[in-house]
Coordinates of C-alpha atoms in Angstrom, one line a residue:
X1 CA -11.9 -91.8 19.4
X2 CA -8.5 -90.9 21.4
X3 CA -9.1 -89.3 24.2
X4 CA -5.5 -87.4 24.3
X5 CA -6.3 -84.9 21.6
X6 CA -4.2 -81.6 22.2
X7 CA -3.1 -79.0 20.1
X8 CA 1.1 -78.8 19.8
X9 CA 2.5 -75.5 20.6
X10 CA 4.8 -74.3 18.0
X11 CA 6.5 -71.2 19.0
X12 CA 9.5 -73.3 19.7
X13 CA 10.3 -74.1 16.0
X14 CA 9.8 -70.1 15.2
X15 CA 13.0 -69.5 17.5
X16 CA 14.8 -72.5 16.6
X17 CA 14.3 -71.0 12.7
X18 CA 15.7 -67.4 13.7
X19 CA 18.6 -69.2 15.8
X20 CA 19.5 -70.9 12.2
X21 CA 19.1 -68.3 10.0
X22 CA 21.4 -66.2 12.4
X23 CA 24.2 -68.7 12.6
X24 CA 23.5 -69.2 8.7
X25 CA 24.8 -65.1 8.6
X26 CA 27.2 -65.3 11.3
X27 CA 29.2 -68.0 9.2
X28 CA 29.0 -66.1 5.7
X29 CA 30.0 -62.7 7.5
X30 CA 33.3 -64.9 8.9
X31 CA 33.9 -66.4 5.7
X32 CA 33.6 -62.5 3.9
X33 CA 36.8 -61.7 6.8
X34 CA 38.8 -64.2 6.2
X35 CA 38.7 -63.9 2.6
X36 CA 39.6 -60.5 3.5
X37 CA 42.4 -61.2 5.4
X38 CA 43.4 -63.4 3.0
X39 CA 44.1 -60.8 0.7
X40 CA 45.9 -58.7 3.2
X41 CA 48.0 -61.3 3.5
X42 CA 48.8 -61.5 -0.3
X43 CA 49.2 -57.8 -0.4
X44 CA 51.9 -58.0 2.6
X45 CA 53.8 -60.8 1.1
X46 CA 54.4 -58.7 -2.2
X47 CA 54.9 -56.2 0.3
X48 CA 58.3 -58.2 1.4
X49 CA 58.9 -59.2 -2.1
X50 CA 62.3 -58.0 -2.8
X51 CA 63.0 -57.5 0.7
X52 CA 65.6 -59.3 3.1
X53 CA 61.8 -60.7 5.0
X54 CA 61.0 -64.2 4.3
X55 CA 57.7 -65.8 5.1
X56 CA 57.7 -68.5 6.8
X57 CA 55.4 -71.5 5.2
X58 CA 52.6 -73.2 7.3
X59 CA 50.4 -75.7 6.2
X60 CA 47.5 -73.9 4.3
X61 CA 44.7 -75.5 6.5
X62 CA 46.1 -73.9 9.7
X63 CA 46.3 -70.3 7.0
X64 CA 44.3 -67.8 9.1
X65 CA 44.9 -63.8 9.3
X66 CA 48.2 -64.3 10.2
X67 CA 51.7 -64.0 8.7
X68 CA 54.8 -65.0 10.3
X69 CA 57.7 -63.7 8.5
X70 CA 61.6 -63.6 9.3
X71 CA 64.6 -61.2 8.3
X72 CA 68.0 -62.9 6.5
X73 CA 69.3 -60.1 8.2
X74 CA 72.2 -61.4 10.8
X75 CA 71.5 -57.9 12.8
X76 CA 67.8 -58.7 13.0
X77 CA 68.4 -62.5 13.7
X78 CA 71.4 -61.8 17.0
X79 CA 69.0 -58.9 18.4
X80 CA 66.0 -59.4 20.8
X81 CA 62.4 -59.4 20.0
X82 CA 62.1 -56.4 21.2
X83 CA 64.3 -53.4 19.3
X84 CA 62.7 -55.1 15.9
X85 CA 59.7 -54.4 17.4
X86 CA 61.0 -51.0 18.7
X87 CA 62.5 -50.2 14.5
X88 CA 58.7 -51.1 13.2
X89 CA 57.0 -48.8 15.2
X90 CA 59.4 -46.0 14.3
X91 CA 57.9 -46.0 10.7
X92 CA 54.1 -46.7 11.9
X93 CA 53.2 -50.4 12.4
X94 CA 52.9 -52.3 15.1
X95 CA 54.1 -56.0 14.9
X96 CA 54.4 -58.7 17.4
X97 CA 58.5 -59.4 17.6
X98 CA 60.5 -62.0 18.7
X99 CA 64.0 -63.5 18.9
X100 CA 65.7 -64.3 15.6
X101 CA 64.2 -61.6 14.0
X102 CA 61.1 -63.4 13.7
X103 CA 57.9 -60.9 13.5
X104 CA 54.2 -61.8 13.9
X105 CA 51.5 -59.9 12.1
X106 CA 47.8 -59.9 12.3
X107 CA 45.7 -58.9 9.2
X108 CA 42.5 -56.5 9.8
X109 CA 39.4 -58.0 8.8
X110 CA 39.0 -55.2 6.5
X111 CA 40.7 -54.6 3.7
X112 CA 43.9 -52.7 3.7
X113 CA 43.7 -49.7 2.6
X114 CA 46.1 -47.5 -0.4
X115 CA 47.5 -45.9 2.7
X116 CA 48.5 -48.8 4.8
X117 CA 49.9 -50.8 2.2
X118 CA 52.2 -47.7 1.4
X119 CA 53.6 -47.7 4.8
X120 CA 53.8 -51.5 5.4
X121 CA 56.1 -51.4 2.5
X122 CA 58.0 -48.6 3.4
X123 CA 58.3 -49.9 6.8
X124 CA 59.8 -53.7 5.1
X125 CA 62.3 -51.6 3.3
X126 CA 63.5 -49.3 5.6
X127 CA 64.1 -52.2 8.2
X128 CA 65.8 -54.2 6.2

């Protein structure tokens, strides 16, 4: 007979289970907000549709909640960053502007509601 016999303490493979289970949710809860954001981001590009605002491509890996779009407008393209910016927030949204009339928009991680998508539009059109 051994003379090491000892019983194994497995509480450690109880927390190690709850630790994977919770990073198991934590990754389908991200993936639910980007898809999300995904379709914010369709929604704004038809948004521009028809508009003077062009989207400007990136490679669809790097495609996160973020859409980078810029005016054909020569007024938009000679001012600064910041009056686009300044234009934008007269009709309600709230962009990230910069030089060459280049603007920077973050999608929520909800969806977008009736509402929103009413005044992002008008907003596209209005500063055109």
């Amino acid at each position: 007979m051994s003379r090491y016999l000892e019983t194994v303490n497995i509480t450690p493979l109880f927390n190690v289970n709850a630790a994977i289970q919770e990073q198991r949710t934590k990754s389908k809860h991200l993936q639910e907000q980007l898809e999300r954001q995904q379709k914010n981001l369709n929604t704004l590009e038809q948004c521009v549709d028809g508009t003077p605002w062009n989207v400007l491509d990136i490679d669809e890996s790097l495609r996160s909640g973020i859409l980078l779009l810029q005016s054909q407008n020569p007024l938009h393209r000679e001012s600064d960053g910041q009056s686009l910016g300044d234009r934008f927030r007269k009709h309600g949204v709230a962009f990230s502007s910069y030089p060459q009339g280049v603007i920077r928009i973050s999608t929520p991680k909800s969806l977008a509601s009736n509402h929103a998508t009413n005044v992002m539009e008008q907003a596209f059109q209005c500063v055109a």
